[in-house]
Coordinates of C-alpha atoms and ligand atoms in Angstrom, one line a residue:
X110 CA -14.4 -23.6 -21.5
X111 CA -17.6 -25.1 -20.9
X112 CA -20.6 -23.0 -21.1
X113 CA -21.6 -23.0 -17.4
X114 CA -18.1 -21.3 -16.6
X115 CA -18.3 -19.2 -19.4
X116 CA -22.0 -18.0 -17.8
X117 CA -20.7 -18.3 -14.4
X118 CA -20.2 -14.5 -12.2
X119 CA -16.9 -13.4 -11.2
X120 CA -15.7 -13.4 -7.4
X121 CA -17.1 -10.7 -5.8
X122 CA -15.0 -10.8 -2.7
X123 CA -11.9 -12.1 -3.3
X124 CA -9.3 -12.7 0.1
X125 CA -5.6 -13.5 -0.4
X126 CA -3.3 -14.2 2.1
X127 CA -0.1 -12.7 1.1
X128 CA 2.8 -15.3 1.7
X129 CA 6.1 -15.7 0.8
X130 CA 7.8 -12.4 1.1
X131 CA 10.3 -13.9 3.3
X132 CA 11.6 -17.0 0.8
X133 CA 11.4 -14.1 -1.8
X134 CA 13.7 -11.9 0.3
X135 CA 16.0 -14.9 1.3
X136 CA 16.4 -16.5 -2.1
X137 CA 17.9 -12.9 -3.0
X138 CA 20.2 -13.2 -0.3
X139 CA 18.2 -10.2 1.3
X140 CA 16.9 -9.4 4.9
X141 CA 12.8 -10.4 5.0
X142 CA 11.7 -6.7 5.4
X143 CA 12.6 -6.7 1.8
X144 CA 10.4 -9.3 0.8
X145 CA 7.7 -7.3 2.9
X146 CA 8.3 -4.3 0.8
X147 CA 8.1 -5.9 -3.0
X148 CA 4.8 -7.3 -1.4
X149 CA 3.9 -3.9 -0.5
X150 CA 4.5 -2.7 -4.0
X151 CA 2.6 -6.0 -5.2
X152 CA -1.0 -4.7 -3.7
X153 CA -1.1 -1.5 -5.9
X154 CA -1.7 -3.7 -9.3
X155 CA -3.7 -6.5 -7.8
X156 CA -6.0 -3.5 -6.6
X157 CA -5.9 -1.5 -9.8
X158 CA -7.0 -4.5 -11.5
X159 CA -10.0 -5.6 -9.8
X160 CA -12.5 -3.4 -11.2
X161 CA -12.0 -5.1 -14.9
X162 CA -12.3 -8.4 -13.7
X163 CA -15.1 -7.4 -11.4
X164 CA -13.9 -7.9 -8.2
X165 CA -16.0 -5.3 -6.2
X166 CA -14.1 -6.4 -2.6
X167 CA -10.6 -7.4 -1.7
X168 CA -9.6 -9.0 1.6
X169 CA -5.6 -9.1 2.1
X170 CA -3.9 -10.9 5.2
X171 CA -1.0 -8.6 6.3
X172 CA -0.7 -8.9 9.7
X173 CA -1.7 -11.8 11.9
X174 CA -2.4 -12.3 15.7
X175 CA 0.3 -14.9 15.7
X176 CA 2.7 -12.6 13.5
X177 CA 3.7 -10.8 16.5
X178 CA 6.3 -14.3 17.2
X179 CA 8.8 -13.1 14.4
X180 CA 11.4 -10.7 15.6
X181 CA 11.2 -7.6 16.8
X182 CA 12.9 -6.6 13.8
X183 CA 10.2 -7.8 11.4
X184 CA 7.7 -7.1 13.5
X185 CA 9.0 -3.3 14.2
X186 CA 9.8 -3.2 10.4
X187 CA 6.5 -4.3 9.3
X188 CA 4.5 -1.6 11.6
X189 CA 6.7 1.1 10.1
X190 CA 5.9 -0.1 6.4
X191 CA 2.2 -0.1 7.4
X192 CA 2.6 3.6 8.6
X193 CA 4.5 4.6 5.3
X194 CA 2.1 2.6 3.1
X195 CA -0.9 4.3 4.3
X196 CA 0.9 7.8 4.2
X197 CA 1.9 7.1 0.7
X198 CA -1.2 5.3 -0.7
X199 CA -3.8 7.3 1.3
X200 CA -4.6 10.6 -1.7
X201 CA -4.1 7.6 -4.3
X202 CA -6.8 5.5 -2.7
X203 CA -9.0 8.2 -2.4
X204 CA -9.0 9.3 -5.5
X205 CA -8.8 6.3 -7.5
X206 CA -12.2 5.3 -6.1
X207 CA -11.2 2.9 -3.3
X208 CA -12.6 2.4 -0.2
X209 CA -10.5 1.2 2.8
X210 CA -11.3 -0.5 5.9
X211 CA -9.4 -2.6 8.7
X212 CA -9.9 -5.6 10.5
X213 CA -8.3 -6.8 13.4
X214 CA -7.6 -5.7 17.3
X215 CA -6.4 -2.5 17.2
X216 CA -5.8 -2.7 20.6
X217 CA -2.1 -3.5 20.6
X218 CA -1.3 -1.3 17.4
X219 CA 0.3 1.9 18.1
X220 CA -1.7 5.1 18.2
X221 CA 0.1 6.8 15.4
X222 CA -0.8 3.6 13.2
X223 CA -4.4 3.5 14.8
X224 CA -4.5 7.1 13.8
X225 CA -3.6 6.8 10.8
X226 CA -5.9 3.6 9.9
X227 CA -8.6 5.8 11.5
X228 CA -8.0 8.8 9.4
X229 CA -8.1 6.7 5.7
X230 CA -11.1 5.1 6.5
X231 CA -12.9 8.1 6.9
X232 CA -11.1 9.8 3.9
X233 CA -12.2 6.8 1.9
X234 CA -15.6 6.7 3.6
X235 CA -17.4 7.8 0.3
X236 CA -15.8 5.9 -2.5
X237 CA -17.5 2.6 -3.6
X238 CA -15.2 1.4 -6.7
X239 CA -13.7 -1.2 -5.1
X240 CA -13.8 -2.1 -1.4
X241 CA -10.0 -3.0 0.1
X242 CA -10.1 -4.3 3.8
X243 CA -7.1 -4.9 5.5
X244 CA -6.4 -7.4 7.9
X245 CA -4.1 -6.1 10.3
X246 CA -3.7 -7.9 14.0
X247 CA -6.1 -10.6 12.7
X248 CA -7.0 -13.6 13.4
X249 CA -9.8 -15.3 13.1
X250 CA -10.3 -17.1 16.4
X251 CA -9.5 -13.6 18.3
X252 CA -12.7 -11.9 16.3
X253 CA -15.2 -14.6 17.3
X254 CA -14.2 -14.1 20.5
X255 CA -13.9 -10.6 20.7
X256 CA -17.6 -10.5 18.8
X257 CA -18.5 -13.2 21.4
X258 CA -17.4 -10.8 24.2
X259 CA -19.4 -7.8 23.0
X260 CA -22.6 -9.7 22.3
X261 CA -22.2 -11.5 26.1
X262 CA -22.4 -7.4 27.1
X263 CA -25.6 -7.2 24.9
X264 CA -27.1 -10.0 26.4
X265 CA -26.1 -8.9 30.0
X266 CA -27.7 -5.4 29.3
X267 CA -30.8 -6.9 28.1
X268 CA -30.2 -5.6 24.4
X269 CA -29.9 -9.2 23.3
X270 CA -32.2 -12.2 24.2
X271 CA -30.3 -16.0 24.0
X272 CA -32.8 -16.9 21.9
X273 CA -32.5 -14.4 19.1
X274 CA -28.8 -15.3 18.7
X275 CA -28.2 -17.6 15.6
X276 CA -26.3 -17.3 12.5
X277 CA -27.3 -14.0 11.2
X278 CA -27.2 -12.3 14.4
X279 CA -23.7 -13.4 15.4
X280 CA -21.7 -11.7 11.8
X281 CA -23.1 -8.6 13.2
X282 CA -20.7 -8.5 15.6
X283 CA -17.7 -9.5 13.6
X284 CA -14.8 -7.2 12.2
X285 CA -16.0 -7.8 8.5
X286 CA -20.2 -6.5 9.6
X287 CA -20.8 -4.9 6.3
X288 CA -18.7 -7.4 4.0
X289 CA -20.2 -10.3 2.1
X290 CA -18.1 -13.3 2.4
X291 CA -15.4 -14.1 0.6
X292 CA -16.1 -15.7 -2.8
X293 CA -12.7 -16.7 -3.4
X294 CA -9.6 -17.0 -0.7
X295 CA -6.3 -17.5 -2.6
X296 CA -2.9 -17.9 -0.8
X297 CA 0.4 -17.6 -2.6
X298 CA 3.5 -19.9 -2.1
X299 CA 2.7 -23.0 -2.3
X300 CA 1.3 -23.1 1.4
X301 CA -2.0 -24.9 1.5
X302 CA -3.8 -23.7 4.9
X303 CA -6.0 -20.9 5.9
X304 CA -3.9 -19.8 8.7
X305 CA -6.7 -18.8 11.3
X306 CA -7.5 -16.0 8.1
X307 CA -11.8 -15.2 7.9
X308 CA -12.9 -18.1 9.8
X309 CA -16.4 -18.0 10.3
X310 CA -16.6 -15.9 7.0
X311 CA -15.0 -18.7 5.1
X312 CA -17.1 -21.7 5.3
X313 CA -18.1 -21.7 1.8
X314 CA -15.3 -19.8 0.0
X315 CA -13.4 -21.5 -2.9
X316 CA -9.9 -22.2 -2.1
X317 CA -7.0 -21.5 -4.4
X318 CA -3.3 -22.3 -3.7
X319 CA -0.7 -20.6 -6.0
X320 CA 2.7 -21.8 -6.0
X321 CA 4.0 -18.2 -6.7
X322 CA 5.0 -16.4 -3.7
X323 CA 3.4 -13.4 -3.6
X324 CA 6.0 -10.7 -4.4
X325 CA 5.9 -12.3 -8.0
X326 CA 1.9 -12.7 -8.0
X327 CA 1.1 -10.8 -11.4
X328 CA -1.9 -9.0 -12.1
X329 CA -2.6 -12.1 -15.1
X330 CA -2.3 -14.7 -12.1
X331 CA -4.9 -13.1 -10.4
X332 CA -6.9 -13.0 -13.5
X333 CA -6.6 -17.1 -14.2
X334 CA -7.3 -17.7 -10.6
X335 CA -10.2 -15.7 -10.9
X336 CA -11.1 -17.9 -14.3
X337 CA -10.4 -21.5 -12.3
X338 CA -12.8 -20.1 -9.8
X339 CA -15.4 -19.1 -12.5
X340 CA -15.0 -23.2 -13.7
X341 CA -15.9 -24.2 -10.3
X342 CA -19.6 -25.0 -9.4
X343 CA -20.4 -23.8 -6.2
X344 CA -23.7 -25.8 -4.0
X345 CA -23.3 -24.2 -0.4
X346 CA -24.2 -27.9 0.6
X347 CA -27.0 -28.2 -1.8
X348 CA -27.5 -29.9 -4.9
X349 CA -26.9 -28.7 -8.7
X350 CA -30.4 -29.0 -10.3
Ligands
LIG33 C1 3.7 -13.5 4.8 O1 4.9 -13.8 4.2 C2 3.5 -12.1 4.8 C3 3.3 -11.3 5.9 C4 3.3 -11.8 7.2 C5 3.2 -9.9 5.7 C6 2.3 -9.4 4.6 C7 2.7 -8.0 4.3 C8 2.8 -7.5 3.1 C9 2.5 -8.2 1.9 C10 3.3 -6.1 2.9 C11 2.7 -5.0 3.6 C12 1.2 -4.9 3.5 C13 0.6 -3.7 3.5 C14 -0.9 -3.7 3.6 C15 1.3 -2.5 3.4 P1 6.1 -14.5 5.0 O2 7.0 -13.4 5.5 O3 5.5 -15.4 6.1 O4 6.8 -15.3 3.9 P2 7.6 -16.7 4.2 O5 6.6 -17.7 4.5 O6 8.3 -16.9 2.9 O7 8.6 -16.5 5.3

């Protein structure tokens, strides 16, 4: 280890999209909502294990705008799993520290999701061990334009001048408002592509693309991604001096 990496911080915000449940599912000769819930049960360890390796926010990908293709079936399947995660996780997260928030439209979500979505980020409201957002009805694309849509309102109202608008002003508008970007954006399963996944908020991020698919992601994976991104030197377009 060289001594820059071994001086080098940890990944604040870490994003992962979560793929491969599917292939997980199939190569078991199981239906893919079974792959969906072993990646379920995956998040729980990931989570527990970001405070020791100082990961203060985690970003996961479980719902996209373009997810809404698959079969009713999946889809159906994955909106009940979301409901029963949050019922089951929710006096968990609370207690063990964590707070939860949600990005995404929740405009086409079903009230008794939105509700309960609603209802855990407010019982979470206080916590500040970690900081879980979930990405849910996401995409990237959609929440420039939906931020571009609200801050056309602004303007039209007089709140906002066209000349005040630049890149600090814009991130106000986003989904992720109060997050830092993403340090570190990993994806499991081999796939190497941001899928529409933190856009604007991903310029700079350090990519990693693990072969495992997610289901099988171990809390020590996470841990040597997190130690090839410490090896990285990172110049947000500058130079090293
Ligand atoms: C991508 O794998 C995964 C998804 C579209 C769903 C992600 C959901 C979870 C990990 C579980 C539920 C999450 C929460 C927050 C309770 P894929 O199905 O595209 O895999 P494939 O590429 O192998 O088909």
């Amino acid at each position: 280890m060289s001594e820059f990496s071994s001086q080098a911080p940890s990944a604040n915000h870490v994003a992962i999209i979560m793929d491969g449940n599917g292939r997980w599912a199939q190569s078991r000769g199981r239906p893919r909502l079974f792959g969906h819930h072993a990646g379920a049960k995956r998040i729980r360890e990931i989570l527990e294990s970001c405070p020791e390796l100082g990961v203060k926010y985690l970003t996961i990908f479980a719902f996209s705008t373009e997810n809404w293709k698959r079969t009713q079936e999946e889809v159906a399947g994955l909106m009940t799993l979301f409901r029963r995660y949050i019922i089951r996780e929710s006096q968990s997260l609370k207690e063990s520290g964590v707070r939860v928030r949600f990005i995404g439209d929740r405009t086409r979500l079903e009230t008794t999701l939105v509700d309960l979505m609603d209802e855990l980020e407010l019982m979470t409201c206080e916590n500040d061990l970690v900081h879980l957002t979930i990405a849910i009805n996401y995409g990237g694309r959609d929440e420039v334009a939906r931020a571009t849509r609200r801050l056309a309102y602004d303007v039209k109202s007089g709140r906002l001048s066209p000349k005040d608008i630049d890149e600090e002003t814009l991130p106000k508008y986003l989904d992720t408002l109060v997050l830092p970007d993403p340090d570190l954006l990993i994806r499991t399963s081999g796939e190497a592509r941001i899928s529409n996944f933190l856009l604007w908020q991903a310029a700079y991020s350090e990519y990693d693309f693990v072969d495992t698919l997610w289901p099988d992601f171990t809390r020590e994976m996470f841990a040597q991604a997190l130690e090839r991104y410490r090896k990285r030197t990172r110049k947000f377009g500058g130079v090293l001096i």
